[in-house]
mmCIF file of C-alpha atoms in Angstrom:
data_model
loop_
_atom_site.group_PDB
_atom_site.id
_atom_site.type_symbol
_atom_site.label_atom_id
_atom_site.label_comp_id
_atom_site.label_asym_id
_atom_site.label_seq_id
_atom_site.Cartn_x
_atom_site.Cartn_y
_atom_site.Cartn_z
ATOM 1 C CA MET A 1 119.175 94.387 -128.948
ATOM 2 C CA GLY A 2 118.911 91.391 -126.601
ATOM 3 C CA MET A 3 119.385 87.834 -127.793
ATOM 4 C CA GLU A 4 116.194 85.906 -128.444
ATOM 5 C CA PRO A 5 115.205 83.237 -125.927
ATOM 6 C CA PRO A 6 115.395 79.536 -126.874
ATOM 7 C CA HIS A 7 112.530 78.581 -129.169
ATOM 8 C CA LEU A 8 111.241 76.089 -126.582
ATOM 9 C CA PHE A 9 110.406 79.083 -124.402
ATOM 10 C CA LEU A 10 108.116 80.526 -127.086
ATOM 11 C CA CYS A 11 104.435 79.754 -127.519
ATOM 12 C CA PRO A 12 103.859 78.015 -130.892
ATOM 13 C CA ILE A 13 100.787 80.200 -131.426
ATOM 14 C CA SER A 14 101.938 83.706 -130.466
ATOM 15 C CA MET A 15 105.702 83.048 -130.808
ATOM 16 C CA GLU A 16 106.165 85.089 -127.640
ATOM 17 C CA LEU A 17 107.833 84.094 -124.350
ATOM 18 C CA MET A 18 105.378 81.907 -122.418
ATOM 19 C CA ASP A 19 104.113 83.317 -119.137
ATOM 20 C CA ASP A 20 101.942 80.369 -118.073
ATOM 21 C CA PRO A 21 102.891 77.281 -120.123
ATOM 22 C CA VAL A 22 100.306 74.498 -120.270
ATOM 23 C CA THR A 23 100.343 71.174 -122.139
ATOM 24 C CA VAL A 24 97.474 69.766 -124.192
ATOM 25 C CA SER A 25 96.643 66.094 -124.812
ATOM 26 C CA THR A 26 99.004 65.843 -127.798
ATOM 27 C CA GLY A 27 101.959 66.725 -125.566
ATOM 28 C CA VAL A 28 102.578 70.173 -127.068
ATOM 29 C CA THR A 29 102.985 73.121 -124.689
ATOM 30 C CA TYR A 30 101.416 76.554 -125.267
ATOM 31 C CA ASP A 31 100.937 79.743 -123.323
ATOM 32 C CA ARG A 32 97.649 79.450 -121.461
ATOM 33 C CA ARG A 33 96.176 82.667 -122.842
ATOM 34 C CA SER A 34 96.877 81.708 -126.462
ATOM 35 C CA ILE A 35 95.587 78.138 -126.290
ATOM 36 C CA GLU A 36 92.478 79.164 -124.351
ATOM 37 C CA GLN A 37 91.697 81.681 -127.048
ATOM 38 C CA TRP A 38 92.253 79.028 -129.743
ATOM 39 C CA LEU A 39 89.991 76.493 -128.049
ATOM 40 C CA PHE A 40 87.301 78.515 -126.320
ATOM 41 C CA ALA A 41 87.105 81.781 -128.249
ATOM 42 C CA TYR A 42 87.537 80.313 -131.734
ATOM 43 C CA GLY A 43 85.951 76.919 -130.946
ATOM 44 C CA ARG A 44 88.777 74.845 -132.411
ATOM 45 C CA THR A 45 89.154 71.152 -131.457
ATOM 46 C CA THR A 46 92.627 70.423 -132.822
ATOM 47 C CA CYS A 47 96.197 70.965 -131.641
ATOM 48 C CA PRO A 48 97.456 74.128 -133.397
ATOM 49 C CA ALA A 49 100.976 72.786 -133.939
ATOM 50 C CA THR A 50 100.122 69.269 -135.132
ATOM 51 C CA MET A 51 96.494 69.742 -136.221
ATOM 52 C CA GLN A 52 95.709 66.415 -134.527
ATOM 53 C CA PRO A 53 92.284 66.127 -132.860
ATOM 54 C CA LEU A 54 92.428 66.727 -129.106
ATOM 55 C CA THR A 55 91.095 63.850 -127.007
ATOM 56 C CA ASN A 56 90.119 66.352 -124.305
ATOM 57 C CA PHE A 57 90.437 70.013 -123.498
ATOM 58 C CA ASP A 58 92.459 69.623 -120.308
ATOM 59 C CA LEU A 59 95.275 72.143 -119.946
ATOM 60 C CA THR A 60 98.003 70.696 -117.723
ATOM 61 C CA PRO A 61 100.399 73.267 -116.202
ATOM 62 C CA ASN A 62 103.973 72.649 -117.330
ATOM 63 C CA HIS A 63 105.665 73.541 -114.056
ATOM 64 C CA THR A 64 109.042 72.313 -115.238
ATOM 65 C CA LEU A 65 109.165 74.625 -118.219
ATOM 66 C CA LYS A 66 107.790 77.510 -116.185
ATOM 67 C CA ARG A 67 110.577 77.105 -113.620
ATOM 68 C CA VAL A 68 113.189 77.029 -116.369
ATOM 69 C CA ILE A 69 111.866 80.191 -117.999
ATOM 70 C CA SER A 70 111.559 81.978 -114.674
ATOM 71 C CA SER A 71 115.077 81.038 -113.610
ATOM 72 C CA TRP A 72 116.474 81.956 -117.021
ATOM 73 C CA LEU A 73 114.986 85.413 -116.590
ATOM 74 C CA ASP A 74 115.999 85.820 -112.940
ATOM 75 C CA CYS A 75 119.575 84.732 -113.595
ATOM 76 C CA GLY A 76 120.061 87.645 -115.965
ATOM 77 C CA SER A 77 119.119 86.544 -119.453
ATOM 78 C CA PRO A 78 119.960 88.943 -122.259
ATOM 79 C CA LEU A 79 116.273 89.823 -122.471
ATOM 80 C CA THR A 80 116.167 91.157 -118.928
ATOM 81 C CA SER A 81 119.283 93.291 -119.273
ATOM 82 C CA SER A 82 119.165 96.949 -120.079
ATOM 83 C CA PRO A 83 120.339 98.167 -123.510
ATOM 84 C CA SER A 84 123.764 98.974 -122.097
ATOM 85 C CA THR A 85 124.216 95.427 -120.824
ATOM 86 C CA SER A 86 122.368 93.373 -123.406
ATOM 87 C CA THR A 87 125.369 91.257 -124.351
ATOM 88 C CA VAL A 88 126.067 87.986 -122.648
ATOM 89 C CA SER A 89 129.265 89.292 -121.105
ATOM 90 C CA GLY A 90 127.746 92.435 -119.619
ATOM 91 C CA PRO A 91 127.092 92.773 -115.871
ATOM 92 C CA ILE A 92 123.661 92.346 -114.356
ATOM 93 C CA HIS A 93 122.168 95.437 -112.758
ATOM 94 C CA ASP A 94 121.735 95.114 -109.022
ATOM 95 C CA GLU A 95 118.075 96.049 -109.158
ATOM 96 C CA ARG A 96 117.424 92.985 -111.314
ATOM 97 C CA VAL A 97 119.065 90.455 -108.982
ATOM 98 C CA THR A 98 116.675 88.560 -106.750
ATOM 99 C CA PRO A 99 118.141 87.351 -103.397
ATOM 100 C CA LEU A 100 119.987 84.223 -104.393
ATOM 101 C CA SER A 101 118.867 81.843 -101.709
ATOM 102 C CA ARG A 102 115.248 82.505 -102.612
ATOM 103 C CA VAL A 103 115.840 82.300 -106.347
ATOM 104 C CA LEU A 104 117.521 78.922 -106.248
ATOM 105 C CA GLU A 105 115.267 77.452 -103.596
ATOM 106 C CA GLN A 106 112.100 78.548 -105.366
ATOM 107 C CA GLU A 107 113.068 77.847 -108.932
ATOM 108 C CA ARG A 108 115.134 74.653 -108.647
ATOM 109 C CA LEU A 109 116.623 75.154 -112.064
ATOM 110 C CA ARG A 110 118.606 71.931 -111.971
ATOM 111 C CA ALA A 111 115.503 69.836 -111.467
ATOM 112 C CA ALA A 112 113.875 71.697 -114.291
ATOM 113 C CA LEU A 113 116.784 71.050 -116.615
ATOM 114 C CA ASP A 114 116.836 67.388 -115.653
ATOM 115 C CA GLY A 115 113.142 67.256 -116.476
ATOM 116 C CA LEU A 116 113.812 68.537 -119.983
ATOM 117 C CA GLU A 117 115.954 65.849 -121.547
ATOM 118 C CA GLU A 118 116.099 67.447 -124.986
ATOM 119 C CA THR A 119 119.724 68.155 -125.835
ATOM 120 C CA PRO A 120 118.718 71.001 -128.205
ATOM 121 C CA PHE A 121 117.117 72.807 -125.271
ATOM 122 C CA LYS A 122 120.264 72.611 -123.172
ATOM 123 C CA SER A 123 122.368 73.733 -126.132
ATOM 124 C CA GLU A 124 120.111 76.727 -126.668
ATOM 125 C CA PHE A 125 120.243 77.543 -122.970
ATOM 126 C CA VAL A 126 124.045 77.644 -123.229
ATOM 127 C CA ALA A 127 123.928 79.705 -126.431
ATOM 128 C CA SER A 128 121.608 82.194 -124.729
ATOM 129 C CA GLY A 129 124.125 82.971 -121.982
ATOM 130 C CA GLY A 130 123.044 80.292 -119.550
ATOM 131 C CA VAL A 131 126.568 79.323 -118.437
ATOM 132 C CA ARG A 132 127.526 82.888 -117.593
ATOM 133 C CA ALA A 133 124.219 83.511 -115.845
ATOM 134 C CA VAL A 134 124.576 80.388 -113.675
ATOM 135 C CA GLY A 135 128.232 81.226 -113.023
ATOM 136 C CA ARG A 136 127.216 84.647 -111.724
ATOM 137 C CA VAL A 137 124.723 83.008 -109.409
ATOM 138 C CA MET A 138 127.476 80.768 -108.020
ATOM 139 C CA ALA A 139 129.935 83.617 -107.573
ATOM 140 C CA GLN A 140 127.418 85.878 -105.882
ATOM 141 C CA ALA A 141 126.089 83.069 -103.685
ATOM 142 C CA LEU A 142 129.591 82.213 -102.502
ATOM 143 C CA ALA A 143 130.333 85.874 -101.779
ATOM 144 C CA GLU A 144 127.075 86.161 -99.851
ATOM 145 C CA SER A 145 127.875 82.993 -97.891
ATOM 146 C CA SER A 146 131.455 84.061 -97.099
ATOM 147 C CA ALA A 147 130.435 87.533 -96.012
ATOM 148 C CA GLY A 148 127.662 86.600 -93.623
ATOM 149 C CA GLY A 149 128.044 82.891 -92.988
ATOM 150 C CA ASP A 150 124.607 82.359 -94.554
ATOM 151 C CA PHE A 151 124.199 78.602 -95.018
ATOM 152 C CA SER A 152 121.238 79.057 -97.326
ATOM 153 C CA ALA A 153 123.434 81.122 -99.645
ATOM 154 C CA PHE A 154 125.954 78.279 -99.908
ATOM 155 C CA THR A 155 123.036 75.956 -100.635
ATOM 156 C CA ALA A 156 122.226 78.295 -103.500
ATOM 157 C CA CYS A 157 125.812 77.914 -104.724
ATOM 158 C CA GLU A 158 125.414 74.127 -104.624
ATOM 159 C CA GLU A 159 122.148 74.347 -106.555
ATOM 160 C CA ALA A 160 123.811 76.481 -109.211
ATOM 161 C CA ALA A 161 126.662 73.967 -109.484
ATOM 162 C CA ALA A 162 124.067 71.268 -110.075
ATOM 163 C CA VAL A 163 122.668 73.334 -112.948
ATOM 164 C CA LEU A 164 126.115 73.856 -114.451
ATOM 165 C CA ALA A 165 126.865 70.133 -114.199
ATOM 166 C CA VAL A 166 124.003 69.131 -116.517
ATOM 167 C CA LEU A 167 124.914 71.647 -119.215
ATOM 168 C CA PRO A 168 127.145 70.705 -122.175
ATOM 169 C CA LEU A 169 130.408 72.547 -121.409
ATOM 170 C CA SER A 170 132.203 71.521 -124.577
ATOM 171 C CA ASP A 171 132.423 74.793 -126.528
ATOM 172 C CA ASP A 172 135.379 77.128 -126.048
ATOM 173 C CA ALA A 173 133.231 80.055 -124.921
ATOM 174 C CA SER A 174 131.606 78.085 -122.096
ATOM 175 C CA VAL A 175 134.936 76.658 -120.965
ATOM 176 C CA ARG A 176 136.518 80.119 -120.877
ATOM 177 C CA VAL A 177 133.655 81.372 -118.728
ATOM 178 C CA VAL A 178 133.992 78.520 -116.223
ATOM 179 C CA LEU A 179 137.796 78.811 -116.162
ATOM 180 C CA SER A 180 137.721 82.478 -115.152
ATOM 181 C CA PRO A 181 138.789 82.936 -111.496
ATOM 182 C CA GLU A 182 135.419 84.453 -110.648
ATOM 183 C CA PHE A 183 133.602 81.240 -111.592
ATOM 184 C CA ILE A 184 136.124 78.436 -110.935
ATOM 185 C CA ARG A 185 136.540 79.403 -107.270
ATOM 186 C CA PRO A 186 132.895 78.675 -106.387
ATOM 187 C CA VAL A 187 133.200 75.310 -108.160
ATOM 188 C CA MET A 188 136.252 74.487 -106.038
ATOM 189 C CA SER A 189 134.467 75.667 -102.906
ATOM 190 C CA VAL A 190 131.625 73.229 -103.606
ATOM 191 C CA LEU A 191 134.161 70.470 -104.307
ATOM 192 C CA GLN A 192 135.831 71.060 -100.956
ATOM 193 C CA SER A 193 132.880 71.849 -98.678
ATOM 194 C CA GLY A 194 129.686 70.754 -100.391
ATOM 195 C CA SER A 195 127.422 67.803 -99.766
ATOM 196 C CA ALA A 196 128.211 64.436 -101.367
ATOM 197 C CA GLU A 197 125.817 65.122 -104.232
ATOM 198 C CA SER A 198 127.074 68.643 -104.860
ATOM 199 C CA ARG A 199 130.688 67.429 -104.833
ATOM 200 C CA LEU A 200 129.770 65.035 -107.613
ATOM 201 C CA HIS A 201 128.357 67.967 -109.552
ATOM 202 C CA ALA A 202 131.564 69.944 -109.034
ATOM 203 C CA MET A 203 133.626 67.007 -110.272
ATOM 204 C CA ASP A 204 131.344 66.661 -113.298
ATOM 205 C CA ILE A 205 132.090 70.293 -114.142
ATOM 206 C CA VAL A 206 135.841 69.833 -113.715
ATOM 207 C CA THR A 207 135.809 66.657 -115.816
ATOM 208 C CA LYS A 208 133.917 68.366 -118.633
ATOM 209 C CA ILE A 209 136.205 71.401 -118.840
ATOM 210 C CA SER A 210 139.277 69.168 -118.548
ATOM 211 C CA ASN A 211 138.074 66.983 -121.419
ATOM 212 C CA ALA A 212 137.408 70.097 -123.496
ATOM 213 C CA GLY A 213 141.152 70.787 -123.321
ATOM 214 C CA SER A 214 140.791 74.559 -123.699
ATOM 215 C CA GLY A 215 142.725 75.611 -120.630
ATOM 216 C CA ASP A 216 144.198 74.718 -117.275
ATOM 217 C CA TRP A 217 141.484 74.995 -114.629
ATOM 218 C CA THR A 218 144.071 74.488 -111.882
ATOM 219 C CA ALA A 219 145.777 77.837 -112.516
ATOM 220 C CA GLY A 220 143.416 79.926 -110.406
ATOM 221 C CA VAL A 221 142.842 77.640 -107.411
ATOM 222 C CA ASP A 222 144.700 76.478 -104.301
ATOM 223 C CA ILE A 223 145.959 73.081 -105.428
ATOM 224 C CA ASP A 224 146.868 71.974 -101.906
ATOM 225 C CA ASP A 225 143.279 72.365 -100.727
ATOM 226 C CA VAL A 226 141.903 70.680 -103.832
ATOM 227 C CA ILE A 227 144.185 67.649 -103.447
ATOM 228 C CA LYS A 228 143.364 67.334 -99.742
ATOM 229 C CA SER A 229 139.655 67.377 -100.532
ATOM 230 C CA LEU A 230 140.058 64.728 -103.231
ATOM 231 C CA LEU A 231 142.066 62.480 -100.915
ATOM 232 C CA GLU A 232 139.373 62.825 -98.258
ATOM 233 C CA LEU A 233 136.821 61.678 -100.797
ATOM 234 C CA LEU A 234 139.031 58.743 -101.803
ATOM 235 C CA SER A 235 139.333 57.713 -98.175
ATOM 236 C CA ASP A 236 135.598 57.952 -97.608
ATOM 237 C CA GLU A 237 134.022 54.557 -98.244
ATOM 238 C CA ALA A 238 130.471 55.935 -98.068
ATOM 239 C CA SER A 239 130.195 56.526 -101.816
ATOM 240 C CA THR A 240 131.898 54.368 -104.443
ATOM 241 C CA ARG A 241 130.777 56.762 -107.160
ATOM 242 C CA LEU A 242 132.244 59.729 -105.312
ATOM 243 C CA SER A 243 135.571 57.947 -104.823
ATOM 244 C CA SER A 244 135.679 56.922 -108.468
ATOM 245 C CA ARG A 245 135.102 60.470 -109.696
ATOM 246 C CA ALA A 246 137.675 61.792 -107.223
ATOM 247 C CA LEU A 247 140.232 59.454 -108.827
ATOM 248 C CA ASP A 248 139.453 60.931 -112.247
ATOM 249 C CA VAL A 249 139.865 64.498 -111.044
ATOM 250 C CA LEU A 250 143.046 63.703 -109.102
ATOM 251 C CA LEU A 251 144.533 62.219 -112.278
ATOM 252 C CA VAL A 252 143.846 65.501 -114.072
ATOM 253 C CA VAL A 253 145.322 67.575 -111.236
ATOM 254 C CA VAL A 254 148.499 65.499 -111.017
ATOM 255 C CA GLU A 255 148.934 65.621 -114.790
ATOM 256 C CA ARG A 256 148.281 69.318 -115.365
ATOM 257 C CA ALA A 257 149.039 71.385 -112.287
ATOM 258 C CA ARG A 258 152.616 72.545 -111.898
ATOM 259 C CA GLY A 259 154.303 71.021 -108.863
ATOM 260 C CA SER A 260 151.175 69.022 -108.036
ATOM 261 C CA ARG A 261 152.955 65.669 -107.757
ATOM 262 C CA ALA A 262 155.225 66.802 -104.957
ATOM 263 C CA LYS A 263 152.312 68.559 -103.254
ATOM 264 C CA ALA A 264 150.150 65.467 -103.516
ATOM 265 C CA VAL A 265 152.901 63.355 -101.961
ATOM 266 C CA GLU A 266 153.357 65.912 -99.208
ATOM 267 C CA VAL A 267 149.709 65.668 -98.133
ATOM 268 C CA GLY A 268 149.759 61.859 -98.078
ATOM 269 C CA ALA A 269 148.548 60.843 -101.541
ATOM 270 C CA VAL A 270 150.867 57.830 -101.870
ATOM 271 C CA HIS A 271 149.746 56.414 -98.527
ATOM 272 C CA VAL A 272 146.058 56.791 -99.450
ATOM 273 C CA LEU A 273 146.555 55.264 -102.905
ATOM 274 C CA VAL A 274 148.494 52.256 -101.609
ATOM 275 C CA GLU A 275 145.777 51.541 -99.033
ATOM 276 C CA LEU A 276 143.133 51.770 -101.752
ATOM 277 C CA LEU A 277 145.098 49.560 -104.121
ATOM 278 C CA ALA A 278 145.451 46.850 -101.503
ATOM 279 C CA ASP A 279 141.666 46.521 -101.332
ATOM 280 C CA ALA A 280 140.763 47.353 -104.938
ATOM 281 C CA ASP A 281 138.789 44.664 -106.750
ATOM 282 C CA GLU A 282 137.539 46.569 -109.800
ATOM 283 C CA ARG A 283 139.670 46.772 -112.930
ATOM 284 C CA HIS A 284 139.190 50.433 -113.829
ATOM 285 C CA VAL A 285 139.802 51.563 -110.252
ATOM 286 C CA THR A 286 142.963 49.456 -110.023
ATOM 287 C CA GLU A 287 144.324 50.805 -113.301
ATOM 288 C CA ARG A 288 143.712 54.422 -112.330
ATOM 289 C CA ILE A 289 145.358 53.981 -108.926
ATOM 290 C CA LEU A 290 148.409 52.394 -110.567
ATOM 291 C CA LEU A 291 148.577 55.246 -113.071
ATOM 292 C CA LEU A 292 148.510 57.763 -110.205
ATOM 293 C CA LEU A 293 151.220 55.879 -108.329
ATOM 294 C CA LYS A 294 153.335 55.822 -111.466
ATOM 295 C CA ARG A 295 153.019 59.590 -111.795
ATOM 296 C CA MET A 296 153.778 60.120 -108.107
ATOM 297 C CA CYS A 297 156.861 57.879 -108.282
ATOM 298 C CA LYS A 298 158.332 59.975 -111.067
ATOM 299 C CA CYS A 299 159.349 62.508 -108.431
ATOM 300 C CA PRO A 300 161.889 61.723 -105.658
ATOM 301 C CA GLU A 301 159.371 62.507 -102.910
ATOM 302 C CA GLY A 302 156.937 60.004 -104.373
ATOM 303 C CA ARG A 303 159.512 57.210 -104.581
ATOM 304 C CA LEU A 304 160.550 57.835 -100.980
ATOM 305 C CA ALA A 305 156.942 57.764 -99.753
ATOM 306 C CA PHE A 306 156.337 54.547 -101.705
ATOM 307 C CA ALA A 307 159.411 52.869 -100.211
ATOM 308 C CA GLU A 308 158.405 53.853 -96.676
ATOM 309 C CA HIS A 309 154.966 52.228 -96.865
ATOM 310 C CA ASP A 310 155.039 48.594 -95.721
ATOM 311 C CA LEU A 311 152.248 47.496 -98.095
ATOM 312 C CA SER A 312 153.283 49.378 -101.233
ATOM 313 C CA VAL A 313 155.246 46.656 -103.042
ATOM 314 C CA ALA A 314 152.786 43.936 -102.035
ATOM 315 C CA ALA A 315 149.812 45.982 -103.248
ATOM 316 C CA VAL A 316 151.422 46.624 -106.623
ATOM 317 C CA ALA A 317 152.642 43.030 -107.017
ATOM 318 C CA ARG A 318 149.139 41.759 -106.299
ATOM 319 C CA THR A 319 147.849 43.360 -109.503
ATOM 320 C CA MET A 320 150.427 41.819 -111.842
ATOM 321 C CA LEU A 321 149.186 39.036 -114.152
ATOM 322 C CA ARG A 322 145.851 39.212 -112.357
ATOM 323 C CA VAL A 323 143.798 42.295 -113.225
ATOM 324 C CA SER A 324 144.514 43.273 -116.830
ATOM 325 C CA GLU A 325 147.364 43.719 -119.287
ATOM 326 C CA LEU A 326 147.327 47.472 -118.636
ATOM 327 C CA ALA A 327 147.463 46.945 -114.872
ATOM 328 C CA THR A 328 150.459 44.649 -115.283
ATOM 329 C CA GLN A 329 152.201 47.178 -117.501
ATOM 330 C CA LEU A 330 151.612 49.991 -115.003
ATOM 331 C CA ALA A 331 152.703 47.825 -112.078
ATOM 332 C CA VAL A 332 155.993 47.021 -113.840
ATOM 333 C CA GLU A 333 156.560 50.723 -114.506
ATOM 334 C CA VAL A 334 155.986 51.554 -110.834
ATOM 335 C CA LEU A 335 158.417 48.838 -109.728
ATOM 336 C CA TRP A 336 160.905 50.048 -112.304
ATOM 337 C CA LEU A 337 160.817 53.569 -110.909
ATOM 338 C CA VAL A 338 161.341 52.460 -107.299
ATOM 339 C CA SER A 339 163.875 49.689 -107.930
ATOM 340 C CA VAL A 340 165.998 50.964 -110.833
ATOM 341 C CA VAL A 341 165.652 54.756 -111.004
ATOM 342 C CA ALA A 342 166.133 55.079 -107.235
ATOM 343 C CA PRO A 343 166.626 51.643 -105.639
ATOM 344 C CA SER A 344 166.447 51.076 -101.899
ATOM 345 C CA GLU A 345 167.369 47.968 -99.933
ATOM 346 C CA LYS A 346 163.888 47.803 -98.383
ATOM 347 C CA VAL A 347 162.124 47.872 -101.758
ATOM 348 C CA LEU A 348 164.392 45.174 -103.203
ATOM 349 C CA GLU A 349 163.772 42.965 -100.176
ATOM 350 C CA ASP A 350 160.015 43.551 -100.300
ATOM 351 C CA MET A 351 159.972 42.598 -103.986
ATOM 352 C CA VAL A 352 161.328 39.148 -103.097
ATOM 353 C CA LEU A 353 159.231 38.618 -99.979
ATOM 354 C CA THR A 354 155.914 39.687 -101.568
ATOM 355 C CA GLY A 355 156.287 37.612 -104.734
ATOM 356 C CA ALA A 356 156.906 40.564 -107.042
ATOM 357 C CA VAL A 357 160.163 39.033 -108.283
ATOM 358 C CA ALA A 358 158.447 35.714 -109.002
ATOM 359 C CA LYS A 359 155.825 37.546 -111.057
ATOM 360 C CA LEU A 360 158.516 39.463 -112.933
ATOM 361 C CA LEU A 361 160.154 36.179 -113.842
ATOM 362 C CA GLY A 362 156.763 34.820 -114.868
ATOM 363 C CA LEU A 363 156.303 37.806 -117.171
ATOM 364 C CA LEU A 364 159.355 36.712 -119.135
ATOM 365 C CA HIS A 365 157.414 33.625 -120.271
ATOM 366 C CA VAL A 366 154.201 35.317 -121.423
ATOM 367 C CA GLU A 367 153.228 37.793 -124.119
ATOM 368 C CA SER A 368 153.514 41.398 -122.975
ATOM 369 C CA ALA A 369 154.192 44.864 -124.385
ATOM 370 C CA PRO A 370 157.808 45.317 -125.589
ATOM 371 C CA SER A 371 158.446 48.119 -123.098
ATOM 372 C CA THR A 372 157.120 45.971 -120.243
ATOM 373 C CA LYS A 373 159.281 43.032 -121.286
ATOM 374 C CA GLN A 374 162.340 45.268 -121.601
ATOM 375 C CA LYS A 375 161.910 46.791 -118.140
ATOM 376 C CA THR A 376 161.317 43.356 -116.632
ATOM 377 C CA VAL A 377 164.499 41.912 -118.151
ATOM 378 C CA ARG A 378 166.564 44.884 -116.991
ATOM 379 C CA MET A 379 165.225 44.712 -113.429
ATOM 380 C CA VAL A 380 166.034 41.007 -113.245
ATOM 381 C CA ARG A 381 169.513 41.512 -114.680
ATOM 382 C CA ILE A 382 170.332 44.435 -112.393
ATOM 383 C CA HIS A 383 169.078 42.936 -109.145
ATOM 384 C CA GLY A 384 169.160 39.185 -109.830
ATOM 385 C CA VAL A 385 172.395 38.694 -107.897
ATOM 386 C CA VAL A 386 170.834 40.281 -104.809
ATOM 387 C CA TRP A 387 167.476 38.510 -105.096
ATOM 388 C CA ARG A 388 168.754 34.969 -105.469
ATOM 389 C CA GLN A 389 170.585 35.249 -102.148
ATOM 390 C CA TYR A 390 167.240 35.207 -100.315
ATOM 391 C CA PRO A 391 166.079 31.759 -99.071
ATOM 392 C CA CYS A 392 162.559 32.478 -100.321
ATOM 393 C CA PHE A 393 163.736 33.054 -103.886
ATOM 394 C CA PRO A 394 162.083 30.467 -106.206
ATOM 395 C CA THR A 395 164.697 27.740 -106.665
ATOM 396 C CA GLY A 396 163.463 26.878 -110.145
ATOM 397 C CA PHE A 397 164.545 30.308 -111.381
ATOM 398 C CA ARG A 398 168.101 30.341 -110.085
ATOM 399 C CA ASP A 399 169.579 28.774 -113.221
ATOM 400 C CA TYR A 400 167.350 30.959 -115.369
ATOM 401 C CA LEU A 401 168.859 34.059 -113.762
ATOM 402 C CA ARG A 402 172.311 32.877 -114.673
ATOM 403 C CA LEU A 403 171.252 32.735 -118.333
ATOM 404 C CA LEU A 404 170.190 36.383 -118.135
ATOM 405 C CA ASP A 405 173.415 37.545 -116.497
#
C-alpha cells in the first residue's frame, strides 16, 4: 500500500488529497468542492477547522499548494506508483513520467516550496519520498539534456536542484539518496555548468550533505572538474556570495577527497588563493583562504607553488596581527610549512622584505596560542642568522635574536 501524502495536502473536511485547494478568510485551505458544500449546500458561516465566523465567503485559489501537490504527484509519489513499485525506492513506470522540461517549467516546485515556509511541510515532503523523486527528475533531465542537447531539459535539472536545495537533507536516508552516483552527478553537472543561481543551489546541496557527515560525496565525481569549476567561481568577482560558498565547498573537497590537494595545486589553486588573499578585506573570507593555503602547503607541490608566487609571502604576512587571532595562527602555520618543513632561499628573503619576520618578532611580545608561539620561536631561531644579514632587518631586534640563539 502506498505511503500517505503529507497532511497539509489533505482537505480538513474530507481528509482526502486536495484537487483544487482554496483559502478562506481565516487563512485555512480546503478543497473547493468540500468547502463549497459546507458553505452553500449546508448554509454554514464558520470556518470548519477553527469554527471562527467567516468575514466573507471569498474562496481564494491556493496556487502555491496546488503546484506542490501536482509536482509531488508528477515526480512519482508513492501514491501514483503501481502496487509493485509503491515503495519509495521503487522505479517510476515510464507511462507515469511527464516530459521533464514541461513538468518543471509548469509546476515550479521550488517556488512552491519557498512559498510554504512551514518546516513540518518540508519534513513531510522528505518523509514521503520527495528527495528520491526530485533526484530522479534531475537524473532523467540530465540524461535527456546529454542525449539530445536539449537546453530546456538542463533547465529542468537546474529547477530540480533548486527544489533539492531547500529541503532538509540531514537524515541518513536522504543523504544516501543524494550520494548515490545516479543523483550526485546531476548535482555536479549543475555546479559546473549551471547559472549563477543554480550553482548556489548545487553548493547548498553539497554543504548540507557534507555537514551531515554520512558519506564522502566526492567518491563518485571527477574531482579535477569540480575543483576547476570552484576556482572559476572564486575568480569571478560578479558574485561575492557565490565566491564565498565556493570557498566552503573547496574546503570540503580538499579535506575529504583523496589526492585532492595535489590536484588542486596542479590546476592553479594556490595562485588563485594568493591573489584572493591579497585583496581580501573580510575576516571569514581571509581565515578560510588561509586554511586552504595551509592544507595546500602540506603537500610538496603546494609548497613549491607557494614559493613560486611573488605575492604569496606578502599576502600571508599582511594578515598577521591585523585580521583576527585565528588568521594570525593560520598565517604562522603557513609560513612554518614553507620556511621550516621545506625552506627555500626565495621564501626566506621574501619573509624579510615583506615584513613577515618583523611581525613574527612582534608575536613574541603578545599573547598568542602556545603552538603559534612555539612555531614562531623556532622559525626565528632557525633562520635568525640568515635574516639579520639583510640591511632591511629591523635593527632593534638584532640583539633580541642573539638572546634566542
